[in-house]
PDB file of C-alpha atoms in Angstrom:
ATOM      1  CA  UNK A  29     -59.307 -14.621 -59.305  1.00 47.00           C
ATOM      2  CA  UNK A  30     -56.123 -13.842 -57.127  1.00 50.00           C
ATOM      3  CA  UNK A  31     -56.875 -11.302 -54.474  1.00 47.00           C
ATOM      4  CA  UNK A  32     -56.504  -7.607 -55.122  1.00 48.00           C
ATOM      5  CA  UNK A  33     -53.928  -7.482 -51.827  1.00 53.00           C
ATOM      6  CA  UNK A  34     -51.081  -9.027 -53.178  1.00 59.00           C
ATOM      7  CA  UNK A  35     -48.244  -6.361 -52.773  1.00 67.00           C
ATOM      8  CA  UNK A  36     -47.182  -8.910 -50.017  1.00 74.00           C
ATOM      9  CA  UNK A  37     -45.731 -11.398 -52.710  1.00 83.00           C
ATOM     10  CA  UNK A  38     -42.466 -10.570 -53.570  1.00 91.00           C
ATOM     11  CA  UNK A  39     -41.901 -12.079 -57.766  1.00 92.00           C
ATOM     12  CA  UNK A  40     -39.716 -14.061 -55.872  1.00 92.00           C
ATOM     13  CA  UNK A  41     -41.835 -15.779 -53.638  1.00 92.00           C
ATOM     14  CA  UNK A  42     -44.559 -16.191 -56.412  1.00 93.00           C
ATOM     15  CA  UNK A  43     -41.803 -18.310 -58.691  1.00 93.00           C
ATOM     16  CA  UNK A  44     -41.369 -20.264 -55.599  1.00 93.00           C
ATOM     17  CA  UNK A  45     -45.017 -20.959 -55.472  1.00 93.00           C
ATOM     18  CA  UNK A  46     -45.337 -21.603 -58.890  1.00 94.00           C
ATOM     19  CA  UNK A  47     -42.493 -23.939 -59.216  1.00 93.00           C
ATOM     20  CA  UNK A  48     -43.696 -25.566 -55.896  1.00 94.00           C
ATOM     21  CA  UNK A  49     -47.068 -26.659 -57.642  1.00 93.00           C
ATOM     22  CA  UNK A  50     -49.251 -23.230 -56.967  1.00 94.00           C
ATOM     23  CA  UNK A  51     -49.576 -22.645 -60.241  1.00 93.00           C
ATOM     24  CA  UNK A  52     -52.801 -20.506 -59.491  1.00 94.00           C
ATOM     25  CA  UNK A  53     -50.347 -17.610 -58.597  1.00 94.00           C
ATOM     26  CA  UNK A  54     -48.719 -17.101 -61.556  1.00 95.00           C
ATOM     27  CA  UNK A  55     -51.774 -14.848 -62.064  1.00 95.00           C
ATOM     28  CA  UNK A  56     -50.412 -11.785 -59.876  1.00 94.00           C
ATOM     29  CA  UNK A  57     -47.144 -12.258 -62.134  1.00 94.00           C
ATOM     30  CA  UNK A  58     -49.734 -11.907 -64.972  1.00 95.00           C
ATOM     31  CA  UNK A  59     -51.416  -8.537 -63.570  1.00 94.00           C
ATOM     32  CA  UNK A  60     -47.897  -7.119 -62.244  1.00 93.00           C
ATOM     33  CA  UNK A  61     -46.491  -6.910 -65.640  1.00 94.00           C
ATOM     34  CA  UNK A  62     -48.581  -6.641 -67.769  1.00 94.00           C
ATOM     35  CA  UNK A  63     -48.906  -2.938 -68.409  1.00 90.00           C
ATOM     36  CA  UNK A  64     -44.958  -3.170 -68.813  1.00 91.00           C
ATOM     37  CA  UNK A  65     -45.026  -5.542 -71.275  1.00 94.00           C
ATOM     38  CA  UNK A  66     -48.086  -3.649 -73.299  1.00 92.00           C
ATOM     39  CA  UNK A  67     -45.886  -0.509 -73.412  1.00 88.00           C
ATOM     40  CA  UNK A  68     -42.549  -3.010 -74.599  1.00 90.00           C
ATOM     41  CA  UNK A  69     -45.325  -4.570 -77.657  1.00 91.00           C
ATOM     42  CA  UNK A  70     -46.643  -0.729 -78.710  1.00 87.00           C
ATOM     43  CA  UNK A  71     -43.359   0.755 -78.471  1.00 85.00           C
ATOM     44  CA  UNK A  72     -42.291  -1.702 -81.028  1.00 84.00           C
ATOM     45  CA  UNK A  73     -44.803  -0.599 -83.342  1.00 82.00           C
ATOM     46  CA  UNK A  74     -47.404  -3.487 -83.328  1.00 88.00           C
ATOM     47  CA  UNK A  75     -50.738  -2.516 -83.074  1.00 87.00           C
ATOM     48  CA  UNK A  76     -52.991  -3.618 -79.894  1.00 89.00           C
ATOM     49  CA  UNK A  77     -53.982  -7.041 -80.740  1.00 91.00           C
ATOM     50  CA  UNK A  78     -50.526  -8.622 -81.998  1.00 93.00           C
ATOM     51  CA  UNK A  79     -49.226  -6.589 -78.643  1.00 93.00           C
ATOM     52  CA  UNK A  80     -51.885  -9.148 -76.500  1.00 94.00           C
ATOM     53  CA  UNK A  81     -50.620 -11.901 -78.788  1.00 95.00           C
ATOM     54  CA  UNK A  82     -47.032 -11.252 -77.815  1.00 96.00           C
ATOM     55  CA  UNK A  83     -47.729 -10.566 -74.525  1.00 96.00           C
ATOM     56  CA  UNK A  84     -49.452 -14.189 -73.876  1.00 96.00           C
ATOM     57  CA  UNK A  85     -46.590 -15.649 -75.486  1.00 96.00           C
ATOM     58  CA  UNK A  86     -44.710 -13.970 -73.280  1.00 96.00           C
ATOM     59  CA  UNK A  87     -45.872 -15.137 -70.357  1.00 97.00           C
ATOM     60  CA  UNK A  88     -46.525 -18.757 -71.450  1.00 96.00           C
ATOM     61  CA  UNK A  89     -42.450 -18.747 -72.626  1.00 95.00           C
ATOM     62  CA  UNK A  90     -41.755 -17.279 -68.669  1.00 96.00           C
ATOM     63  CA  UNK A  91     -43.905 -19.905 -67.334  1.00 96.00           C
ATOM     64  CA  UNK A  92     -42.326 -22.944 -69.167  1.00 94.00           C
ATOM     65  CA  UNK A  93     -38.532 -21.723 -68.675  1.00 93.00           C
ATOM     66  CA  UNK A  94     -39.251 -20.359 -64.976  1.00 93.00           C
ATOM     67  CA  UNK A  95     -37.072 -22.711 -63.725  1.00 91.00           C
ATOM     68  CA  UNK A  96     -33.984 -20.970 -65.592  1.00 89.00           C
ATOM     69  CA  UNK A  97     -34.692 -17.831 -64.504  1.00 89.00           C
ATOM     70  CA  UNK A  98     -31.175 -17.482 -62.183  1.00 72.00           C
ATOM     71  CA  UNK A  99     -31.692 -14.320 -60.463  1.00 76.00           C
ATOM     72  CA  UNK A 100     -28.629 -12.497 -61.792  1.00 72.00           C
ATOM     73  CA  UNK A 101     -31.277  -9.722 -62.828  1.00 76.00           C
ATOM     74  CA  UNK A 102     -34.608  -8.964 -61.638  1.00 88.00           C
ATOM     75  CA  UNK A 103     -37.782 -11.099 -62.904  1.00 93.00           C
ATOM     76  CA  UNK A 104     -39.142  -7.904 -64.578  1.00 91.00           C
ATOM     77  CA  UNK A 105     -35.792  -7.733 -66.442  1.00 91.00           C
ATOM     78  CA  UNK A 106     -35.977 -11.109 -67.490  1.00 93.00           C
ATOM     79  CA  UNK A 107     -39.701 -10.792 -68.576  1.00 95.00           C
ATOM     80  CA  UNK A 108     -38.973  -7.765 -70.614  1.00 93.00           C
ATOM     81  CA  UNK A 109     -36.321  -9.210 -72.327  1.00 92.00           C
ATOM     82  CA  UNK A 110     -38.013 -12.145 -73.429  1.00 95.00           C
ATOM     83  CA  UNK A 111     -40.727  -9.644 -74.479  1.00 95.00           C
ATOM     84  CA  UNK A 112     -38.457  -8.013 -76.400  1.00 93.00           C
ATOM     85  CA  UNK A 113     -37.168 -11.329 -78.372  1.00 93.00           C
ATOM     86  CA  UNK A 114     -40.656 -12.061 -79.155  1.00 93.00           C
ATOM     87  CA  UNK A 115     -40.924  -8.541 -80.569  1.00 91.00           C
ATOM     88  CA  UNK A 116     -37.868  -8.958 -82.908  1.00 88.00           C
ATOM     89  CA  UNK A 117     -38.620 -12.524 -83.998  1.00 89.00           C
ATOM     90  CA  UNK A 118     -41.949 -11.662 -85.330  1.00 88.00           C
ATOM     91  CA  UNK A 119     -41.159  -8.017 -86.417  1.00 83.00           C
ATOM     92  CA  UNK A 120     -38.620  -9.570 -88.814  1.00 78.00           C
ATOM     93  CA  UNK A 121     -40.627 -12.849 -89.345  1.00 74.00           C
ATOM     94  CA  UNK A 122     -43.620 -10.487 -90.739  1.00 61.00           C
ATOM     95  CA  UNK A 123     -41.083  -7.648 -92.211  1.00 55.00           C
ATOM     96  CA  UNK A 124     -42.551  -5.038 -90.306  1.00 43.00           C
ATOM     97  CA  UNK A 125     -41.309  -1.375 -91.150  1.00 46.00           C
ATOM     98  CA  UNK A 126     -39.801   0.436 -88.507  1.00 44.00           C
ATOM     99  CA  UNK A 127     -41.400   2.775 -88.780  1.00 41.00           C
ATOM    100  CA  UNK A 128     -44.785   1.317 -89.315  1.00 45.00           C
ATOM    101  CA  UNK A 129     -47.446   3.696 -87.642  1.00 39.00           C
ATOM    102  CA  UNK A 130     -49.055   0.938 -84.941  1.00 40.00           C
ATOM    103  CA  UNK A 131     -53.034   0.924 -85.886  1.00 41.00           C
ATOM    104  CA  UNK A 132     -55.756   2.845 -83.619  1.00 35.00           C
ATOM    105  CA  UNK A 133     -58.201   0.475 -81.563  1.00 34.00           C
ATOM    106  CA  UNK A 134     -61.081   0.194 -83.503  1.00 34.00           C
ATOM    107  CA  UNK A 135     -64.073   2.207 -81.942  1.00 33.00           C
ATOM    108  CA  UNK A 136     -65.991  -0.278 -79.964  1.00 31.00           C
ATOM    109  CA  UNK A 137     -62.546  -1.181 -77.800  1.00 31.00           C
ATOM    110  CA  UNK A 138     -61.102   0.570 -74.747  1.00 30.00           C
ATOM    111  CA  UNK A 139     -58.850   3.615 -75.917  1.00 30.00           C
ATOM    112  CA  UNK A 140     -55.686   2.422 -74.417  1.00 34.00           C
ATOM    113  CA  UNK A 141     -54.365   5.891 -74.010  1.00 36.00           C
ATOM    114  CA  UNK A 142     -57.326   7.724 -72.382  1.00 35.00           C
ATOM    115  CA  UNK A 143     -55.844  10.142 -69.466  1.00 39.00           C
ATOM    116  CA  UNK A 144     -57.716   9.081 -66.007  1.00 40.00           C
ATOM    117  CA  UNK A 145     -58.633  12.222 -64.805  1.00 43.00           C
ATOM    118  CA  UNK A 146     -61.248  13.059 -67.888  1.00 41.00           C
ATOM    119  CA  UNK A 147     -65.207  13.106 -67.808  1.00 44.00           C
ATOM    120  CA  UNK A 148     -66.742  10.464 -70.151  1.00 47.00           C
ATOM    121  CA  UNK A 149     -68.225  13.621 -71.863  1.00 42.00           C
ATOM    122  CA  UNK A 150     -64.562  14.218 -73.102  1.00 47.00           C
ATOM    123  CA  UNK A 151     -63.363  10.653 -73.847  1.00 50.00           C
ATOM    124  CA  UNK A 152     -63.888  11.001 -77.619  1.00 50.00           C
ATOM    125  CA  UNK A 153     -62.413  13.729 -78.863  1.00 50.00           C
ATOM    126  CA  UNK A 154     -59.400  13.351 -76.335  1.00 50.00           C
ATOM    127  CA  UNK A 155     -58.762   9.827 -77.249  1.00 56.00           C
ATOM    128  CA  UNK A 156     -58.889  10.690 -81.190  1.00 57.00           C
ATOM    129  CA  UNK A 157     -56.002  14.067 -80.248  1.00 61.00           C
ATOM    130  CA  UNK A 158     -53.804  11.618 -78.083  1.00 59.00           C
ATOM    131  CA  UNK A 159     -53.808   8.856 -80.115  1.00 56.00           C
ATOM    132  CA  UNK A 160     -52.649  10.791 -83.028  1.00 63.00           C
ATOM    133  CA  UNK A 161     -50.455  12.547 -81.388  1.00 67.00           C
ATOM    134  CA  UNK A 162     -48.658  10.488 -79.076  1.00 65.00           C
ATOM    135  CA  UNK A 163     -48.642   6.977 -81.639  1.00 67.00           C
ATOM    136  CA  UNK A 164     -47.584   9.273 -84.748  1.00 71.00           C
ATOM    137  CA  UNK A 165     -44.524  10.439 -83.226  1.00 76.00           C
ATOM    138  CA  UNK A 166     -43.169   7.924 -81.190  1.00 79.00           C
ATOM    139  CA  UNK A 167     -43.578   5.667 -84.174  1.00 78.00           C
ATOM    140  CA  UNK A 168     -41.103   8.335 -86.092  1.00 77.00           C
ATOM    141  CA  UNK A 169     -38.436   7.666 -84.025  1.00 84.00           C
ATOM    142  CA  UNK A 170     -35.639   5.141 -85.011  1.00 88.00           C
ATOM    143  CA  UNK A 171     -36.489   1.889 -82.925  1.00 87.00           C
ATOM    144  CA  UNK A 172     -33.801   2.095 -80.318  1.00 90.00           C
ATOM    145  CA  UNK A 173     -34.853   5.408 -79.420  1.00 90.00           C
ATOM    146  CA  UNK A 174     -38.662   4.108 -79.179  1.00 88.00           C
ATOM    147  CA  UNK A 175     -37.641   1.306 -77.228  1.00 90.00           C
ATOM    148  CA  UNK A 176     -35.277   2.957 -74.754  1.00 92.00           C
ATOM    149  CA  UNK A 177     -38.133   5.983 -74.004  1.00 88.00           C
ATOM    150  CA  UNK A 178     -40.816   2.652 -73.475  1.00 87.00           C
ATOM    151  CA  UNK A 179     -38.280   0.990 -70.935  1.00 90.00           C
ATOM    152  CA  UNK A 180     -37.032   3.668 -68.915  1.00 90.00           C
ATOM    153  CA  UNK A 181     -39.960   6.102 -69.000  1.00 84.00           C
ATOM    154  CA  UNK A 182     -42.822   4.389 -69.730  1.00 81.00           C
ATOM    155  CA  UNK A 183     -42.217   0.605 -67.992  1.00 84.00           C
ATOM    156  CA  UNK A 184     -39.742   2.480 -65.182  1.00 85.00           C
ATOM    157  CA  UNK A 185     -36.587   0.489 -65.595  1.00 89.00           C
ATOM    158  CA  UNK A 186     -33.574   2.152 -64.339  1.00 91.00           C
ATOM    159  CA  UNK A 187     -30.584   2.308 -66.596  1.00 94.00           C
ATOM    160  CA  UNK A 188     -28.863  -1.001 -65.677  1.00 92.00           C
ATOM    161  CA  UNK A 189     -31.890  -2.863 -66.568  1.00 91.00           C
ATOM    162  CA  UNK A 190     -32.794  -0.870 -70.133  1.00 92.00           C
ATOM    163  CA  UNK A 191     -29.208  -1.814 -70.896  1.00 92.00           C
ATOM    164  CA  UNK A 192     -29.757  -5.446 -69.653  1.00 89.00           C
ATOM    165  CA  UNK A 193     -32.880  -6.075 -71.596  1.00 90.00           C
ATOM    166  CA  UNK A 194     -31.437  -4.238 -74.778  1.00 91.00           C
ATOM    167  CA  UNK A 195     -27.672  -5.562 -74.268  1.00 89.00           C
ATOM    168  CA  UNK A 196     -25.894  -2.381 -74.332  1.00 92.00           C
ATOM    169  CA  UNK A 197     -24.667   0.064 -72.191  1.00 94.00           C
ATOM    170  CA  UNK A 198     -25.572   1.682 -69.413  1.00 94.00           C
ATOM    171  CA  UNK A 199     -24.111   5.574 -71.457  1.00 94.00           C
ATOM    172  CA  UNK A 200     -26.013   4.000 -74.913  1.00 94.00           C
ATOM    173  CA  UNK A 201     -29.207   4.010 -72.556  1.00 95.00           C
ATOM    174  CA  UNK A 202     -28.450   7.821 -71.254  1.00 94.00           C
ATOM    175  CA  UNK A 203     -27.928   8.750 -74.678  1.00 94.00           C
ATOM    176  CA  UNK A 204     -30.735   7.433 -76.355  1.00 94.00           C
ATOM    177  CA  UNK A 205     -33.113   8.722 -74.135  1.00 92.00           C
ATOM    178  CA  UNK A 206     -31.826  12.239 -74.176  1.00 91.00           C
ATOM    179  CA  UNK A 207     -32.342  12.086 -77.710  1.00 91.00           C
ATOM    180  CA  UNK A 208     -35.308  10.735 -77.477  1.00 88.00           C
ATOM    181  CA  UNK A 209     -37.090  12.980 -74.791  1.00 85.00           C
ATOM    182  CA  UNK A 210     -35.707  15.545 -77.474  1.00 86.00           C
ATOM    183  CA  UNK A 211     -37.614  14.510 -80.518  1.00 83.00           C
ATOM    184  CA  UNK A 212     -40.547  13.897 -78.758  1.00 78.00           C
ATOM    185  CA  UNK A 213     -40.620  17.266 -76.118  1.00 75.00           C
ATOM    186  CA  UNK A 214     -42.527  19.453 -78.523  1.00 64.00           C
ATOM    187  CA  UNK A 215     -45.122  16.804 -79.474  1.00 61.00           C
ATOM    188  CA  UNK A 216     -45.788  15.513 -76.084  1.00 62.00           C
ATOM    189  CA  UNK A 217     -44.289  16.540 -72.620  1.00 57.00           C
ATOM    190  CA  UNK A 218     -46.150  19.942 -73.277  1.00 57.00           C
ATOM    191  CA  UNK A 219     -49.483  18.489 -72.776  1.00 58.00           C
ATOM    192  CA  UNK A 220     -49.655  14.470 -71.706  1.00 60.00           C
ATOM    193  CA  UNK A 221     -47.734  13.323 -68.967  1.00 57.00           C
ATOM    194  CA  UNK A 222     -45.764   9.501 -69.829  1.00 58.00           C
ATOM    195  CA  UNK A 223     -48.224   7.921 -67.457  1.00 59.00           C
ATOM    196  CA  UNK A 224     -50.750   8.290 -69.926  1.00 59.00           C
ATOM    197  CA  UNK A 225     -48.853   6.791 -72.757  1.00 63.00           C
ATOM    198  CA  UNK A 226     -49.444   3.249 -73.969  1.00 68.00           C
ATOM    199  CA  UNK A 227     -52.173   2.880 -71.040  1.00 72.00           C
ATOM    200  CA  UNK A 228     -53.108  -0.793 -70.252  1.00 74.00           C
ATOM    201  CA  UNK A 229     -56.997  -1.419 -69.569  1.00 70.00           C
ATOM    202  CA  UNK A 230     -58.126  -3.207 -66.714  1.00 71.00           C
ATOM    203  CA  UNK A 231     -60.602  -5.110 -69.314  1.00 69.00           C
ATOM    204  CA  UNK A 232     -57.346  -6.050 -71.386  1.00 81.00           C
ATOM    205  CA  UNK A 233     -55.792  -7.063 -68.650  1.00 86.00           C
ATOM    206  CA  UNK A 234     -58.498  -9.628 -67.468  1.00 86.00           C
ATOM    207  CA  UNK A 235     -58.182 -11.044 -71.065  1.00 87.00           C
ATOM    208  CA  UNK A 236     -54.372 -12.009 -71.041  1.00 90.00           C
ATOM    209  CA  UNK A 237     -54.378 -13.161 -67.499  1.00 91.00           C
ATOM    210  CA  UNK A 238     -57.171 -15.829 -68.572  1.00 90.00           C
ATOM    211  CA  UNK A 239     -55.905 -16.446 -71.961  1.00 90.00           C
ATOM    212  CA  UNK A 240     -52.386 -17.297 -69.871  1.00 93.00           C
ATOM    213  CA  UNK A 241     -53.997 -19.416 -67.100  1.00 91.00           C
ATOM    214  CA  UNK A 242     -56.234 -21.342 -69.520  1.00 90.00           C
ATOM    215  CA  UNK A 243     -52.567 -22.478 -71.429  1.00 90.00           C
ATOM    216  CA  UNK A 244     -51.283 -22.752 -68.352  1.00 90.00           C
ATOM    217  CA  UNK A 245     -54.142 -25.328 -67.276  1.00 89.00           C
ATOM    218  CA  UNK A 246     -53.737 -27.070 -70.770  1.00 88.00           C
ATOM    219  CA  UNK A 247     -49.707 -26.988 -70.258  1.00 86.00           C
ATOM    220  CA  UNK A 248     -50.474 -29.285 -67.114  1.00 81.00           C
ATOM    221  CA  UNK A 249     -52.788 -31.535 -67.859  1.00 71.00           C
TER     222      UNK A 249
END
């Protein structure tokens, strides 16, 4: 495993690496993103395994074509975006509804929205309220909207990149988020706070990075 101090790496200098033969580093690209990319798969409305499934793809398609990646936007951009074709190509391939409620983890898995600062005492019935609550109504909102809140609130984006990833513009962005933070105000922003949304666990996490490394291996050999 890559060590835990690796701030130091720009994603710059890590596709340098990578394309240079250190292929081992790819892994901090892994870890960096994703809890972005998890939010991108959820917000779409696929439950939490086809949103792992996606995100490996993901990062196998970024690995391949890393060589085209020019620069003219920022590498999480360009990650998200490819993110976001895989979610369309496989939302239409399967004819998912729009609107399709995402599925709750089953009960033996991490609860992927669990807010840190609980006792485990609490975990339960929190987990049950938050996932109901949080899933059932960003799920009602017209996909744009969805997406939009999942770029610029949950993954951080700033506007220019939203409207990069979802080729519009920069005022569509604005917009859409407005009405977004509208619809979901009453439901949410009076009790969680966004960080808690579409939470990544460190357990998940350990599973894409060595599903991704283990293709990666395969990819070279």
């Amino acid at each position: 495993m890559i060590i835990k101090s690796v701030q130091q790496y720009t994603d710059v200098a890590i596709i340098e690496q990578v394309l240079a033969g250190n292929t081992a580093l790819f892994e901090i690209i892994i870890r960096r993103y994703n809890p972005y990319l998890y939010k991108v798969g959820r917000s779409y409305g696929f439950n939490h395994q086809d949103t792992e499934d996606l995100m490996q793809e993901t990062f196998i398609n970024s690995y391949v074509n890393l060589k085209q990646f020019a620069e003219r936007s920022s590498f999480k951009t360009w990650l998200i975006t490819i993110m976001l074709h895989q979610c369309y190509r496989k939302a239409h391939k399967f004819n998912y509804l729009k609107e399709q409620t995402a599925d709750l983890l089953p009960d033996n898995s991490s609860f992927m929205f669990l807010p840190k600062n609980h006792s485990n005492t609490d975990d339960a019935v929190l987990s049950r309220e938050f996932n109901k609550v949080v899933e059932a109504c960003l799920q009602q909102l017209p996909q744009e909207y969805r997406t939009t809140f999942a770029l610029r609130e949950l993954a951080g984006l700033s506007v220019a990149e939203t409207a990069g990833a979802m080729n519009t513009s920069g005022t569509n962005v604005k917009v859409r988020l407005t009405r977004a933070k509208a619809m979901l105000r009453k439901a949410i922003e009076k009790t969680y706070s966004t960080e808690d949304i579409y939470e990544f666990n460190l357990v998940c996490c350990d599973r894409i990075v060595n599903g991704v490394m283990k293709r990666i291996s395969a990819l070279r050999s």
